[in-house]
Coordinates of C-alpha atoms in Angstrom, one line a residue:
Chain A
M1 CA -12.9 -24.7 32.5
V2 CA -9.2 -24.6 31.7
R3 CA -9.7 -27.6 29.2
S4 CA -12.6 -25.8 27.5
R5 CA -10.6 -22.5 27.3
R6 CA -7.9 -24.4 25.6
L7 CA -10.1 -26.0 23.2
W8 CA -11.7 -22.8 22.3
T9 CA -8.1 -21.2 21.8
A10 CA -7.0 -24.1 19.4
G11 CA -10.4 -24.0 17.7
L12 CA -10.3 -20.2 16.9
L13 CA -6.7 -20.4 15.7
A14 CA -6.7 -23.2 13.8
V15 CA -8.1 -22.1 10.3
P16 CA -6.2 -18.6 10.3
L17 CA -3.0 -20.3 11.5
T18 CA -3.2 -23.1 9.0
L19 CA -3.9 -20.6 6.2
Y20 CA -1.0 -18.4 7.2
I21 CA 1.5 -21.1 7.4
I22 CA 0.5 -22.7 4.1
I23 CA 0.3 -19.3 2.1
V24 CA 2.9 -17.1 4.0
I25 CA 5.4 -19.1 5.9
A26 CA 5.8 -22.3 4.1
P27 CA 6.3 -20.4 0.7
L28 CA 8.8 -18.2 2.4
L29 CA 10.8 -21.3 3.4
Y30 CA 10.4 -22.8 0.0
S31 CA 12.0 -19.8 -1.4
F32 CA 15.3 -20.5 0.3
F33 CA 14.8 -24.0 -1.0
F34 CA 14.2 -23.1 -4.7
S35 CA 17.1 -20.7 -4.4
L36 CA 19.5 -23.6 -4.4
T37 CA 17.7 -25.0 -7.7
D38 CA 17.7 -24.4 -11.3
W39 CA 14.0 -24.7 -11.6
N40 CA 12.7 -23.0 -14.9
G41 CA 9.0 -22.9 -13.9
F42 CA 7.8 -25.4 -16.3
N43 CA 9.6 -28.7 -15.8
P44 CA 8.4 -30.5 -12.8
E45 CA 12.0 -31.5 -12.3
Y46 CA 14.9 -29.4 -11.2
N47 CA 18.6 -29.9 -10.1
F48 CA 20.2 -28.7 -7.0
V49 CA 23.1 -26.2 -7.8
G50 CA 24.2 -25.4 -4.2
L51 CA 25.0 -21.9 -3.8
K52 CA 25.6 -21.1 -7.6
N53 CA 22.6 -18.8 -7.7
F54 CA 24.0 -16.6 -5.0
E55 CA 27.4 -16.6 -6.5
R56 CA 25.5 -15.2 -9.6
V57 CA 23.3 -12.7 -7.7
F58 CA 26.6 -11.0 -6.2
S59 CA 28.5 -11.0 -9.5
D60 CA 25.5 -10.0 -11.7
P61 CA 26.0 -6.3 -12.7
L62 CA 22.2 -6.2 -13.1
F63 CA 21.7 -7.1 -9.6
S64 CA 24.0 -4.2 -8.3
N65 CA 22.3 -2.0 -10.7
A66 CA 18.9 -3.0 -9.0
I67 CA 20.3 -2.5 -5.6
K68 CA 21.6 1.0 -6.6
N69 CA 18.2 2.1 -7.8
T70 CA 16.6 0.6 -4.7
V71 CA 19.0 2.6 -2.6
I72 CA 18.3 5.7 -4.4
W73 CA 14.4 5.0 -4.2
M74 CA 14.8 4.6 -0.3
V75 CA 16.7 7.8 0.1
V76 CA 13.9 9.7 -1.8
A77 CA 11.4 7.9 0.1
L78 CA 13.0 8.7 3.4
T79 CA 13.3 12.2 2.7
V80 CA 10.2 13.6 0.7
P81 CA 7.4 11.9 2.4
V82 CA 9.0 12.1 5.7
V83 CA 10.0 15.8 5.8
G84 CA 7.4 16.8 3.2
G85 CA 4.7 14.9 5.2
L86 CA 5.6 16.4 8.4
A87 CA 5.7 20.0 6.8
L88 CA 2.2 19.5 5.6
A89 CA 1.0 18.0 8.7
L90 CA 2.3 21.0 10.6
L91 CA 0.8 23.4 8.2
L92 CA -2.8 21.9 8.0
H93 CA -2.6 21.4 11.8
E94 CA -2.3 25.0 12.5
G95 CA -5.9 25.9 11.7
I96 CA -5.3 27.1 8.2
R97 CA -8.5 28.1 6.4
F98 CA -9.9 25.1 4.1
A99 CA -7.6 22.6 6.0
N100 CA -10.0 19.7 5.5
L101 CA -10.2 20.3 1.8
Y102 CA -6.6 20.3 1.4
K103 CA -6.1 17.3 3.7
S104 CA -8.6 15.3 1.4
L105 CA -6.9 16.4 -1.6
F106 CA -3.3 15.2 -0.4
Y107 CA -4.7 11.9 0.8
L108 CA -6.8 11.1 -2.2
P109 CA -4.0 9.4 -4.0
I110 CA -3.6 6.9 -1.4
C111 CA -7.0 5.3 -2.3
L112 CA -5.9 5.2 -6.0
S113 CA -4.3 2.1 -7.3
L114 CA -0.6 2.3 -8.5
A115 CA -1.7 1.0 -11.8
V116 CA -4.0 4.0 -12.3
I117 CA -1.4 6.3 -10.8
G118 CA 1.1 5.0 -13.2
Q119 CA -1.1 5.4 -16.1
I120 CA -1.8 9.0 -15.1
W121 CA 1.8 9.8 -14.9
I122 CA 2.6 8.2 -18.2
W123 CA 0.4 10.8 -19.6
I124 CA 1.9 13.6 -17.8
Y125 CA 5.3 12.5 -19.0
Q126 CA 4.2 11.9 -22.7
P127 CA 6.8 13.5 -25.0
R128 CA 4.5 15.3 -27.5
W129 CA 1.4 16.6 -25.6
G130 CA 2.1 15.6 -22.0
L131 CA 1.5 18.1 -19.5
L132 CA 5.1 18.2 -18.2
N133 CA 6.6 19.1 -21.5
L134 CA 3.6 21.4 -22.6
T135 CA 4.3 23.2 -19.1
L136 CA 8.0 23.7 -19.8
E137 CA 7.4 24.9 -23.2
G138 CA 4.9 27.3 -21.9
L139 CA 7.5 28.6 -19.3
G140 CA 9.9 29.1 -22.2
L141 CA 12.1 26.0 -21.0
G142 CA 11.8 24.1 -24.3
G143 CA 15.1 23.0 -24.0
A144 CA 14.6 20.9 -21.0
T145 CA 11.5 18.8 -22.6
R146 CA 12.3 15.2 -23.1
A147 CA 11.0 11.8 -23.5
W148 CA 11.1 11.2 -19.8
L149 CA 10.3 7.6 -19.6
A150 CA 12.4 6.6 -22.5
D151 CA 15.6 8.5 -21.4
P152 CA 17.8 6.2 -19.3
D153 CA 19.2 9.4 -17.3
V154 CA 15.7 10.4 -16.0
A155 CA 13.3 7.3 -16.2
L156 CA 14.1 6.3 -12.6
A157 CA 13.4 9.7 -11.3
A158 CA 10.3 10.2 -13.3
V159 CA 8.7 7.0 -11.8
I160 CA 9.9 7.9 -8.3
V161 CA 8.2 11.3 -8.5
A162 CA 4.9 9.6 -9.6
W163 CA 5.2 7.2 -6.4
V164 CA 6.0 10.4 -4.1
W165 CA 2.8 11.9 -5.4
Q166 CA 1.1 9.1 -3.7
Q167 CA 3.2 8.5 -0.6
L168 CA 3.2 12.2 0.5
G169 CA -0.2 11.9 1.6
L170 CA 0.4 8.9 3.5
G171 CA 3.2 10.5 5.6
M172 CA 1.0 13.7 6.1
V173 CA -1.9 11.3 7.4
I174 CA 0.3 9.6 10.0
F175 CA 2.0 12.8 11.2
L176 CA -1.4 14.5 11.6
A177 CA -2.6 11.7 13.8
G178 CA 0.5 11.9 15.9
L179 CA 0.2 15.9 16.2
T180 CA -3.6 15.6 17.3
S181 CA -2.4 13.2 20.2
I182 CA 0.0 15.9 21.3
P183 CA -1.8 17.6 24.4
T184 CA -2.3 21.4 23.6
E185 CA -1.1 22.1 27.2
L186 CA 2.4 21.1 26.4
T187 CA 2.9 23.3 23.3
E188 CA 1.2 26.1 25.4
A189 CA 3.5 25.6 28.4
A190 CA 6.4 25.9 25.9
Q191 CA 4.9 29.1 24.6
I192 CA 4.6 30.7 28.1
D193 CA 8.2 29.5 29.0
G194 CA 9.0 31.9 26.0
A195 CA 9.8 29.2 23.4
N196 CA 9.3 30.7 19.8
F197 CA 7.7 28.3 17.2
R198 CA 10.8 26.9 16.0
Q199 CA 12.2 25.9 19.5
S200 CA 8.7 24.4 20.4
L201 CA 8.9 22.5 17.2
R202 CA 12.4 21.3 17.9
H203 CA 12.1 20.6 21.5
V204 CA 8.4 19.7 22.1
V205 CA 6.6 18.7 19.0
V206 CA 9.3 16.7 17.1
P207 CA 10.3 14.5 20.1
L208 CA 6.8 13.8 20.9
L209 CA 6.0 12.7 17.2
A210 CA 8.7 9.9 17.5
P211 CA 6.1 7.3 17.5
S212 CA 4.6 8.6 14.2
T213 CA 8.1 9.1 12.9
V214 CA 9.1 5.5 13.3
V215 CA 6.0 4.2 11.4
V216 CA 6.6 6.7 8.6
V217 CA 10.1 5.8 8.4
A218 CA 9.6 2.0 8.6
L219 CA 6.8 2.5 5.9
A220 CA 9.0 4.4 3.5
V221 CA 11.9 1.7 3.7
I222 CA 9.5 -1.3 3.3
N223 CA 7.5 0.3 0.5
S224 CA 10.7 1.0 -1.6
L225 CA 11.7 -2.6 -1.1
K226 CA 8.3 -3.5 -2.4
S227 CA 8.3 -1.2 -5.1
F228 CA 7.0 -2.9 -8.2
D229 CA 3.6 -2.1 -9.5
I230 CA 4.3 1.5 -10.7
V231 CA 7.7 0.4 -12.3
Y232 CA 6.0 -2.4 -14.0
I233 CA 3.4 -0.1 -15.5
M234 CA 5.5 2.8 -16.2
T235 CA 8.9 1.5 -17.6
R236 CA 9.0 -2.4 -16.7
G237 CA 12.6 -1.5 -15.3
G238 CA 13.7 0.2 -18.7
P239 CA 15.0 1.7 -20.6
F240 CA 18.3 -0.4 -20.3
H241 CA 17.5 -1.5 -16.7
S242 CA 17.7 2.2 -15.8
S243 CA 14.7 2.0 -13.6
D244 CA 15.1 -1.4 -12.4
T245 CA 14.3 -1.9 -8.6
L246 CA 14.9 -5.3 -6.9
A247 CA 11.3 -6.3 -6.8
M248 CA 11.3 -5.5 -10.6
F249 CA 14.5 -7.4 -11.3
M250 CA 13.1 -10.5 -9.4
Y251 CA 10.0 -10.4 -11.4
N252 CA 11.8 -10.2 -14.9
E253 CA 14.4 -13.2 -13.9
S254 CA 11.5 -15.3 -12.6
F255 CA 8.6 -14.8 -14.7
K256 CA 10.0 -13.2 -18.0
K257 CA 13.2 -15.1 -18.3
Y258 CA 11.9 -18.1 -16.2
Y259 CA 15.0 -18.5 -14.1
M260 CA 12.8 -19.4 -11.2
G261 CA 15.8 -20.7 -9.2
Y262 CA 17.8 -17.4 -9.8
G263 CA 14.7 -15.4 -9.0
S264 CA 14.3 -17.1 -5.9
A265 CA 17.7 -16.2 -4.8
I266 CA 17.2 -12.6 -5.3
S267 CA 13.9 -12.8 -3.3
V268 CA 15.9 -14.4 -0.5
V269 CA 18.2 -11.4 -0.6
L270 CA 15.2 -9.0 -0.6
F271 CA 13.9 -10.7 2.3
L272 CA 17.0 -10.6 4.3
I273 CA 17.1 -7.0 3.8
A274 CA 13.4 -6.7 4.9
L275 CA 14.1 -8.9 8.0
V276 CA 16.7 -6.2 9.2
V277 CA 14.3 -3.6 8.7
I278 CA 11.6 -5.5 10.7
A279 CA 14.2 -6.3 13.5
L280 CA 15.2 -2.5 13.7
Y281 CA 11.5 -1.4 13.6
F282 CA 10.5 -3.5 16.7
R283 CA 13.8 -2.5 18.5
Q284 CA 12.7 1.0 17.9
V285 CA 9.2 0.5 19.0
R286 CA 10.3 -1.5 22.1
A287 CA 12.6 1.5 23.1
L288 CA 9.9 3.9 22.8
E289 CA 7.6 1.9 24.7
H290 CA 10.1 2.1 27.6
L291 CA 10.5 5.7 27.1
Y292 CA 6.9 6.4 27.6
D293 CA 5.9 3.7 30.1
Chain B
M1 CA 4.4 -1.0 19.8
T2 CA 3.3 2.4 20.8
D3 CA 1.8 3.5 17.7
I4 CA 0.7 0.7 15.6
T5 CA -0.9 -1.0 18.5
A6 CA -2.6 1.8 20.0
T7 CA -6.5 1.7 20.1
L8 CA -8.6 3.6 17.7
K9 CA -7.3 7.3 17.5
P10 CA -9.5 10.1 17.3
D11 CA -10.0 11.2 13.8
P12 CA -7.4 14.0 12.7
V13 CA -9.8 15.5 10.4
S14 CA -12.5 16.3 12.7
A15 CA -10.2 16.8 15.8
A16 CA -7.7 19.5 14.4
G17 CA -8.8 22.7 12.5
S18 CA -9.9 25.4 15.0
R19 CA -6.4 26.0 16.7
P20 CA -4.9 29.5 17.3
T21 CA -2.5 30.3 14.6
R22 CA 1.2 31.5 15.1
W23 CA 2.4 32.2 11.7
R24 CA 3.4 35.8 10.9
R25 CA 1.8 37.4 7.9
G26 CA 4.7 37.2 5.8
V27 CA 5.4 33.6 6.3
R28 CA 1.6 32.9 6.0
I29 CA 1.4 34.5 2.6
T30 CA 4.4 32.5 1.1
L31 CA 2.9 29.3 2.7
Y32 CA -0.4 29.9 0.9
V33 CA 1.5 30.4 -2.3
L34 CA 3.2 27.1 -2.0
L35 CA 0.2 25.3 -0.8
T36 CA -1.8 26.6 -3.8
A37 CA 1.2 25.5 -6.0
L38 CA 0.9 21.8 -4.5
V39 CA -2.9 21.9 -4.8
I40 CA -2.6 22.4 -8.5
A41 CA 0.0 19.8 -8.8
Y42 CA -2.2 17.5 -6.8
S43 CA -5.5 18.2 -8.9
M44 CA -4.1 18.3 -12.3
P45 CA -3.6 14.6 -12.9
G46 CA -7.1 13.8 -11.8
I47 CA -8.7 16.5 -13.9
G48 CA -6.5 15.4 -17.0
V49 CA -7.8 11.9 -16.8
L50 CA -11.3 13.1 -16.5
I51 CA -11.3 15.5 -19.4
T52 CA -9.4 13.0 -21.5
S53 CA -11.9 10.2 -21.0
M54 CA -14.5 12.5 -22.5
K55 CA -12.7 13.3 -25.7
T56 CA -12.5 11.6 -29.1
N57 CA -9.2 10.5 -30.5
A58 CA -9.5 13.2 -33.2
Q59 CA -10.0 16.0 -30.8
I60 CA -7.1 14.8 -28.7
S61 CA -4.8 14.5 -31.7
A62 CA -5.8 17.9 -32.8
E63 CA -5.8 20.0 -29.6
G64 CA -3.8 17.7 -27.2
L65 CA -4.6 15.9 -24.2
W66 CA -5.2 18.6 -21.7
S67 CA -7.7 20.7 -23.8
L68 CA -11.2 20.8 -22.4
P69 CA -13.7 18.3 -24.2
N70 CA -16.3 19.9 -26.5
S71 CA -19.2 18.1 -24.9
L72 CA -20.0 15.7 -21.9
M73 CA -19.2 12.5 -23.9
L74 CA -19.7 9.1 -22.7
D75 CA -18.7 7.3 -25.7
N76 CA -15.3 6.2 -24.4
Y77 CA -16.9 4.6 -21.2
R78 CA -19.3 2.7 -23.3
E79 CA -16.6 1.5 -25.6
A80 CA -14.4 0.5 -22.5
W81 CA -17.3 -1.1 -20.8
V82 CA -18.7 -3.2 -23.9
S83 CA -15.9 -4.0 -26.3
G84 CA -12.8 -3.6 -23.9
N85 CA -14.0 -6.3 -21.7
V86 CA -14.1 -3.8 -18.5
S87 CA -17.3 -5.4 -17.4
T88 CA -16.0 -8.8 -17.1
Y89 CA -12.8 -7.3 -15.3
T90 CA -15.0 -5.5 -12.8
V91 CA -17.2 -8.4 -12.0
N92 CA -14.0 -10.4 -11.5
S93 CA -12.6 -7.7 -9.2
F94 CA -15.7 -7.7 -7.2
L95 CA -15.7 -11.5 -6.8
V96 CA -12.1 -11.6 -5.5
T97 CA -12.4 -8.3 -3.4
I98 CA -15.7 -9.2 -1.4
P99 CA -15.1 -12.6 -0.2
A100 CA -11.4 -11.8 0.4
T101 CA -12.2 -8.7 2.5
L102 CA -15.1 -10.5 4.4
L103 CA -13.1 -13.7 5.2
S104 CA -9.7 -11.9 6.0
I105 CA -11.7 -9.7 8.6
L106 CA -13.6 -13.0 10.0
M107 CA -9.9 -14.6 10.3
G108 CA -8.7 -11.3 12.2
V109 CA -11.8 -11.3 14.6
L110 CA -10.8 -15.1 15.6
T111 CA -7.1 -14.4 16.1
G112 CA -7.6 -11.0 17.5
Y113 CA -10.1 -12.5 20.2
V114 CA -7.6 -15.2 21.2
F115 CA -4.7 -12.7 21.4
S116 CA -6.6 -10.1 23.4
K117 CA -8.8 -12.5 25.8
L118 CA -7.4 -15.8 25.8
P119 CA -3.6 -15.3 26.1
F120 CA -1.5 -18.3 26.5
R121 CA 2.2 -19.0 27.0
G122 CA 4.0 -17.7 24.0
S123 CA 0.9 -16.1 22.4
E124 CA 2.7 -12.6 22.5
M125 CA 5.5 -14.3 20.2
L126 CA 2.9 -15.8 17.9
F127 CA 1.3 -12.3 17.7
I128 CA 4.4 -10.7 16.8
F129 CA 5.1 -13.5 14.5
I130 CA 2.0 -12.9 12.5
V131 CA 1.9 -9.1 12.6
A132 CA 5.4 -9.2 11.2
G133 CA 3.9 -10.5 7.9
M134 CA 2.8 -7.0 7.0
F135 CA 6.5 -6.3 6.2
F136 CA 7.3 -9.1 4.2
P137 CA 7.8 -8.2 0.5
P138 CA 5.4 -10.4 -1.5
Q139 CA 8.3 -11.3 -4.0
I140 CA 9.6 -13.8 -1.1
V141 CA 6.5 -16.0 -1.9
L142 CA 5.9 -15.5 -5.7
V143 CA 7.9 -18.7 -7.1
P144 CA 6.5 -21.1 -4.4
L145 CA 3.0 -19.9 -4.6
F146 CA 3.1 -19.9 -8.5
R147 CA 4.2 -23.6 -8.2
L148 CA 1.7 -24.3 -5.6
F149 CA -1.2 -23.1 -7.7
N150 CA 0.0 -24.7 -10.8
T151 CA 0.3 -28.1 -8.9
I152 CA -3.4 -28.0 -7.5
G153 CA -5.0 -26.7 -10.6
L154 CA -6.1 -23.3 -9.4
Y155 CA -3.7 -21.3 -11.6
D156 CA -5.6 -18.9 -14.0
T157 CA -8.8 -19.0 -11.6
L158 CA -9.9 -16.2 -9.3
W159 CA -9.2 -18.5 -6.3
P160 CA -5.4 -17.6 -5.8
M161 CA -6.1 -14.1 -5.3
I162 CA -9.0 -14.7 -2.7
I163 CA -6.6 -17.1 -0.8
V164 CA -3.6 -15.1 -0.8
H165 CA -5.3 -11.9 0.2
I166 CA -7.0 -13.6 3.2
A167 CA -3.7 -14.9 4.3
F168 CA -1.7 -11.6 3.5
G169 CA -4.6 -9.6 5.2
L170 CA -4.2 -11.6 8.5
P171 CA -1.5 -9.4 9.9
I172 CA -3.3 -6.1 9.8
C173 CA -6.7 -7.6 10.6
T174 CA -5.1 -9.4 13.8
L175 CA -3.5 -6.1 14.7
V176 CA -6.7 -4.1 14.5
M177 CA -9.0 -6.5 16.1
R178 CA -6.6 -7.4 19.0
N179 CA -6.2 -3.8 19.8
F180 CA -9.9 -3.2 19.6
F181 CA -10.8 -6.2 21.8
S182 CA -8.0 -5.3 24.3
A183 CA -9.8 -2.1 25.1
V184 CA -13.0 -3.8 25.9
P185 CA -13.5 -3.9 29.7
G186 CA -12.8 -7.5 30.9
A187 CA -16.0 -7.3 33.2
L188 CA -18.1 -7.7 30.2
R189 CA -16.7 -11.0 29.2
E190 CA -16.9 -12.2 32.8
A191 CA -20.3 -11.4 33.3
A192 CA -21.2 -13.4 30.1
I193 CA -19.1 -16.4 31.4
I194 CA -21.1 -16.2 34.8
D195 CA -24.3 -16.4 32.8
G196 CA -23.0 -19.5 31.3
A197 CA -21.8 -18.3 27.9
N198 CA -18.9 -20.0 26.2
E199 CA -16.1 -18.3 24.3
G200 CA -18.0 -18.7 21.0
Q201 CA -21.2 -17.2 22.4
I202 CA -19.0 -14.3 23.9
L203 CA -17.3 -13.4 20.8
L204 CA -20.6 -13.6 18.6
K205 CA -23.1 -11.8 21.2
V206 CA -21.0 -9.8 23.1
M207 CA -17.9 -8.7 21.2
L208 CA -19.0 -8.6 17.7
P209 CA -22.0 -6.2 18.3
I210 CA -19.8 -3.5 19.8
S211 CA -17.0 -4.0 17.1
L212 CA -18.6 -2.1 14.4
P213 CA -16.3 0.7 14.3
A214 CA -13.2 -1.5 14.0
L215 CA -14.9 -3.8 11.4
A216 CA -15.8 -0.8 9.4
V217 CA -11.9 0.4 9.6
L218 CA -10.7 -2.9 8.1
A219 CA -13.4 -3.1 5.5
T220 CA -12.5 0.2 4.0
L221 CA -8.9 -0.7 4.2
Q222 CA -9.1 -4.3 3.0
F223 CA -11.5 -3.4 0.3
T224 CA -9.1 -0.7 -1.1
W225 CA -6.0 -2.8 -1.0
I226 CA -7.5 -5.9 -2.5
W227 CA -9.3 -4.0 -5.0
N228 CA -6.1 -2.1 -6.0
D229 CA -4.0 -5.0 -6.1
F230 CA -1.9 -5.6 -9.3
L231 CA 0.9 -8.0 -8.5
W232 CA -1.2 -11.3 -7.4
P233 CA -3.5 -11.3 -10.5
L234 CA -0.5 -10.6 -12.8
I235 CA 1.2 -13.7 -11.7
F236 CA -1.7 -16.0 -11.1
T237 CA -3.8 -15.2 -14.1
Q238 CA -3.4 -15.5 -17.7
S239 CA -6.7 -15.6 -19.9
D240 CA -8.5 -12.4 -20.2
G241 CA -11.6 -14.0 -18.8
N242 CA -10.0 -14.2 -15.4
R243 CA -8.1 -10.8 -15.2
T244 CA -9.2 -8.5 -12.6
I245 CA -9.6 -4.7 -13.4
M246 CA -6.0 -3.5 -12.5
V247 CA -4.4 -6.1 -14.8
G248 CA -7.0 -5.8 -17.3
L249 CA -6.1 -2.1 -17.5
I250 CA -2.8 -2.8 -18.7
T251 CA -3.9 -5.4 -21.0
L252 CA -6.3 -3.1 -22.6
K253 CA -3.6 -0.6 -22.9
G254 CA -2.1 -2.6 -25.7
Q255 CA -5.2 -3.2 -27.3
Y256 CA -6.2 0.5 -27.4
S257 CA -2.6 1.9 -27.4
V258 CA -3.6 5.0 -29.1
A259 CA -7.2 5.4 -27.9
W260 CA -6.2 7.7 -25.0
G261 CA -9.8 8.4 -24.3
V262 CA -10.9 4.9 -23.8
Q263 CA -7.8 4.4 -21.5
G264 CA -8.9 7.3 -19.5
A265 CA -12.4 6.2 -19.1
M266 CA -11.0 2.8 -18.1
S267 CA -8.8 4.3 -15.3
V268 CA -11.8 6.2 -14.0
I269 CA -14.0 3.1 -14.0
A270 CA -11.4 1.2 -12.1
S271 CA -11.0 3.7 -9.5
L272 CA -14.7 4.3 -8.8
P273 CA -15.2 1.8 -6.1
T274 CA -12.3 3.0 -4.0
L275 CA -13.1 6.7 -4.7
F276 CA -16.7 5.8 -3.3
I277 CA -15.2 4.5 0.0
F278 CA -12.7 7.5 0.2
I279 CA -15.8 9.7 -0.1
F280 CA -18.3 8.1 2.1
F281 CA -16.1 6.3 4.6
Q282 CA -13.2 8.7 4.7
R283 CA -13.2 8.7 8.5
Y284 CA -12.6 4.9 8.9
F285 CA -10.1 4.8 6.0
I286 CA -8.0 7.3 7.6
Q287 CA -8.2 5.8 11.1
G288 CA -7.2 2.5 9.5
L289 CA -4.3 4.1 7.7
T290 CA -2.9 5.6 10.9
L291 CA -3.3 2.5 12.7
G292 CA -2.0 0.0 10.4
A293 CA 0.1 2.2 8.3
V294 CA 2.7 -0.3 8.0
K295 CA 0.7 -2.0 5.1
G296 CA 0.9 -0.1 1.8

């Protein structure tokens, strides 16, 4: 009995685990290994260069530039989809008319590919007949028009706006699910006790939404670290690296310049940052579990 | 694990809706105005693509991208589908997405069953180890996988995408299936054991038939992510005949750099399958998002 149970356990796990180890875990460790080499992507041979790639990472102005842009990205991701998503969820949860129609509209972009979203927003930003410049001109703000994606001052912001357009709905969906799970008795009890809307929001709703908030925040951070597709499509990190994110920078160094060793070093740094987030996330989730047990 | 490992939650769409309102009139009007502005901002991009896809280049350059089309013109769709290779890209996308979706769910069923009904020493650690994969930025495996698929001769075929999507889908599929199976009463399994069933038969005949909701959630989620994926085919394919639709979109952009109408038509075609899922299986899709929201 015990023996057959063990056999079944091993048998059921064998294929998925092997695949996971070959495609996810082993390559992950290999990246650490390649980060110590000067592999160029074509030659079967490579040399060990020790920590040279990491020395280069931390002295490369393009790397600190990519870090800066990723941090900006993260800050926006932590504010707009989190705060905006919560606001939208609260609004649509309050039994507003056509709420379901609004909800569908806001989460529709989640099912679209970032490749398509990037394409759509390129048209919005198009200098001559793009929707944004036409609207600005229509409002008499002709002076504010510009070639949004070709201007190093605003290219990053322009890409982030397109990305937020998609992510806002995701935050909203998760908060809505959290709101539905709050028993109405609790908010009603707060009302009976004389709490106004703001007080009940602050002392009842937001604390009870903590699990959703943890998910939305973790999502925002991780998705900022992964930000690649939409950057690639809209600007490829340009102009003059002004919209380079860590993921984009890693791709360019590895697959455009074929510095695969150097690219691996960048991906190792990226992974270590992600690891910190994972650790914080699971700690937070654990803490919440204790709180609610 | 409070939120992400919770069992399937009621759908926010149907459960919300008819609650007493507390907004005062002035606030209400302001909110409606803001909401309307947001609604316009959210509808414009989609409407823009649709109307662009139905206009000729001449009309676009004369009247701009955002004017209404003269007629319901489908020439751009024909052009994209026939000359633009979109038919090949679409077929490739289905050839990757369907097997990868089905197999990743199958893997999740196997691991989910073990983690929920056959726990062993260290299985909880192993579970967290797998689920953590959801957070890994794919960049960490790009270079080694590029080398791996080159070495074994699978570079520039559809195989790398299928294989990688199964492996990277394992975290979310494991999570959803484990949570679902955990909620199934143990008595069901015990009764089957008394009847002489082995674990394989229990999984196949007892568990799977009642797992349809969870399988539907995963199917909509996995199909959407895999269909929309851009990074893997960009790294692992090179020739036009092996591109999937999202990367093909970018390739075609160069070829039709000024044919905005054709580009619009391609974007619409590329989005149709996931829009279909969104419209007809929205309930499952949203449930999946709130469960396994950590993938994105």
